[in-house]
PDB file of C-alpha atoms in Angstrom:
ATOM      1  CA  UNK A   1     121.225 -30.155 125.149  1.00  0.00           C
ATOM      2  CA  UNK A   2     122.188 -29.845 128.818  1.00  0.00           C
ATOM      3  CA  UNK A   3     119.248 -31.854 130.128  1.00  0.00           C
ATOM      4  CA  UNK A   4     118.825 -34.489 127.443  1.00  0.00           C
ATOM      5  CA  UNK A   5     122.362 -35.040 126.094  1.00  0.00           C
ATOM      6  CA  UNK A   6     124.600 -33.991 128.977  1.00  0.00           C
ATOM      7  CA  UNK A   7     122.197 -35.083 131.732  1.00  0.00           C
ATOM      8  CA  UNK A   8     123.130 -32.006 133.773  1.00  0.00           C
ATOM      9  CA  UNK A   9     119.862 -32.324 135.709  1.00  0.00           C
ATOM     10  CA  UNK A  10     116.583 -34.238 135.565  1.00  0.00           C
ATOM     11  CA  UNK A  11     113.897 -32.897 133.218  1.00  0.00           C
ATOM     12  CA  UNK A  12     111.632 -32.094 136.178  1.00  0.00           C
ATOM     13  CA  UNK A  13     114.298 -29.877 137.752  1.00  0.00           C
ATOM     14  CA  UNK A  14     114.899 -28.061 134.457  1.00  0.00           C
ATOM     15  CA  UNK A  15     111.163 -27.380 134.084  1.00  0.00           C
ATOM     16  CA  UNK A  16     110.986 -26.021 137.642  1.00  0.00           C
ATOM     17  CA  UNK A  17     113.984 -23.779 137.040  1.00  0.00           C
ATOM     18  CA  UNK A  18     112.334 -22.357 133.924  1.00  0.00           C
ATOM     19  CA  UNK A  19     108.919 -21.867 135.524  1.00  0.00           C
ATOM     20  CA  UNK A  20     108.484 -21.760 139.318  1.00  0.00           C
ATOM     21  CA  UNK A  21     111.976 -20.462 140.072  1.00  0.00           C
ATOM     22  CA  UNK A  22     111.614 -17.623 137.551  1.00  0.00           C
ATOM     23  CA  UNK A  23     108.148 -16.676 138.847  1.00  0.00           C
ATOM     24  CA  UNK A  24     109.468 -16.695 142.411  1.00  0.00           C
ATOM     25  CA  UNK A  25     112.496 -14.566 141.494  1.00  0.00           C
ATOM     26  CA  UNK A  26     110.308 -11.917 139.841  1.00  0.00           C
ATOM     27  CA  UNK A  27     107.702 -12.027 142.616  1.00  0.00           C
ATOM     28  CA  UNK A  28     104.840 -13.344 140.491  1.00  0.00           C
ATOM     29  CA  UNK A  29     102.924 -15.430 143.036  1.00  0.00           C
ATOM     30  CA  UNK A  30     100.234 -16.962 140.781  1.00  0.00           C
ATOM     31  CA  UNK A  31     102.510 -18.266 138.014  1.00  0.00           C
ATOM     32  CA  UNK A  32     105.052 -21.025 137.526  1.00  0.00           C
ATOM     33  CA  UNK A  33     103.163 -23.947 139.045  1.00  0.00           C
ATOM     34  CA  UNK A  34     100.259 -26.215 138.150  1.00  0.00           C
ATOM     35  CA  UNK A  35      98.149 -25.877 141.286  1.00  0.00           C
ATOM     36  CA  UNK A  36      94.677 -24.800 142.320  1.00  0.00           C
ATOM     37  CA  UNK A  37      94.395 -21.014 142.281  1.00  0.00           C
ATOM     38  CA  UNK A  38      97.352 -20.541 139.942  1.00  0.00           C
ATOM     39  CA  UNK A  39      97.169 -19.143 136.409  1.00  0.00           C
ATOM     40  CA  UNK A  40      97.354 -22.077 133.996  1.00  0.00           C
ATOM     41  CA  UNK A  41     100.354 -21.296 131.770  1.00  0.00           C
ATOM     42  CA  UNK A  42     101.423 -24.568 130.167  1.00  0.00           C
ATOM     43  CA  UNK A  43     103.831 -25.566 127.397  1.00  0.00           C
ATOM     44  CA  UNK A  44     103.024 -28.976 125.937  1.00  0.00           C
ATOM     45  CA  UNK A  45     106.265 -30.362 124.504  1.00  0.00           C
ATOM     46  CA  UNK A  46     107.923 -33.595 123.452  1.00  0.00           C
ATOM     47  CA  UNK A  47     110.884 -34.180 125.779  1.00  0.00           C
ATOM     48  CA  UNK A  48     112.664 -36.240 123.116  1.00  0.00           C
ATOM     49  CA  UNK A  49     112.584 -33.564 120.408  1.00  0.00           C
ATOM     50  CA  UNK A  50     112.341 -30.168 122.106  1.00  0.00           C
ATOM     51  CA  UNK A  51     115.138 -27.960 120.826  1.00  0.00           C
ATOM     52  CA  UNK A  52     115.887 -24.666 119.162  1.00  0.00           C
ATOM     53  CA  UNK A  53     116.129 -24.331 115.420  1.00  0.00           C
ATOM     54  CA  UNK A  54     118.918 -22.738 113.436  1.00  0.00           C
ATOM     55  CA  UNK A  55     119.666 -19.046 113.856  1.00  0.00           C
ATOM     56  CA  UNK A  56     117.772 -16.929 111.321  1.00  0.00           C
ATOM     57  CA  UNK A  57     117.592 -13.242 110.512  1.00  0.00           C
ATOM     58  CA  UNK A  58     114.207 -11.583 111.019  1.00  0.00           C
ATOM     59  CA  UNK A  59     113.479  -8.211 109.430  1.00  0.00           C
ATOM     60  CA  UNK A  60     110.383  -7.449 111.490  1.00  0.00           C
ATOM     61  CA  UNK A  61     111.385  -4.483 113.630  1.00  0.00           C
ATOM     62  CA  UNK A  62     109.159  -1.389 113.429  1.00  0.00           C
ATOM     63  CA  UNK A  63     111.744   0.992 111.903  1.00  0.00           C
ATOM     64  CA  UNK A  64     110.814   0.239 108.300  1.00  0.00           C
ATOM     65  CA  UNK A  65     113.072  -2.754 107.777  1.00  0.00           C
ATOM     66  CA  UNK A  66     116.474  -1.102 108.215  1.00  0.00           C
ATOM     67  CA  UNK A  67     117.239  -3.254 111.251  1.00  0.00           C
ATOM     68  CA  UNK A  68     117.133  -6.960 111.932  1.00  0.00           C
ATOM     69  CA  UNK A  69     117.274  -9.399 114.801  1.00  0.00           C
ATOM     70  CA  UNK A  70     118.314 -13.006 115.199  1.00  0.00           C
ATOM     71  CA  UNK A  71     115.639 -15.590 116.026  1.00  0.00           C
ATOM     72  CA  UNK A  72     115.550 -19.321 116.649  1.00  0.00           C
ATOM     73  CA  UNK A  73     112.247 -21.100 116.122  1.00  0.00           C
ATOM     74  CA  UNK A  74     111.263 -23.781 118.600  1.00  0.00           C
ATOM     75  CA  UNK A  75     111.078 -27.476 117.788  1.00  0.00           C
ATOM     76  CA  UNK A  76     109.135 -30.120 119.652  1.00  0.00           C
ATOM     77  CA  UNK A  77     106.602 -27.678 121.138  1.00  0.00           C
ATOM     78  CA  UNK A  78     103.080 -28.882 120.412  1.00  0.00           C
ATOM     79  CA  UNK A  79     100.914 -26.251 122.098  1.00  0.00           C
ATOM     80  CA  UNK A  80     101.113 -23.310 124.503  1.00  0.00           C
ATOM     81  CA  UNK A  81      98.386 -22.292 126.945  1.00  0.00           C
ATOM     82  CA  UNK A  82      98.318 -18.935 128.727  1.00  0.00           C
ATOM     83  CA  UNK A  83      95.754 -18.552 131.459  1.00  0.00           C
ATOM     84  CA  UNK A  84      94.275 -21.872 130.348  1.00  0.00           C
ATOM     85  CA  UNK A  85      93.645 -20.690 126.758  1.00  0.00           C
ATOM     86  CA  UNK A  86      95.531 -22.003 123.745  1.00  0.00           C
ATOM     87  CA  UNK A  87      97.645 -19.297 122.090  1.00  0.00           C
TER      88      UNK A  87
END
């Protein structure tokens, strides 16, 4: 919403803030960039449709179902690669 609708920043800047800047903050030197020698973590998404879905309850916590959590499924994400392998 902030990148596409409100144009708060260019898409490239938003991607860097969610990848390289986070890896740098946490001191993970081989993540967050597409470059030789880096781990290939990639999210293939459609910039026009990427979004979060509606809030849903998930009853998947390990205490036997007495607890729940809220989840939002992704939209517009086509594939995710971690270390160069599709997951």
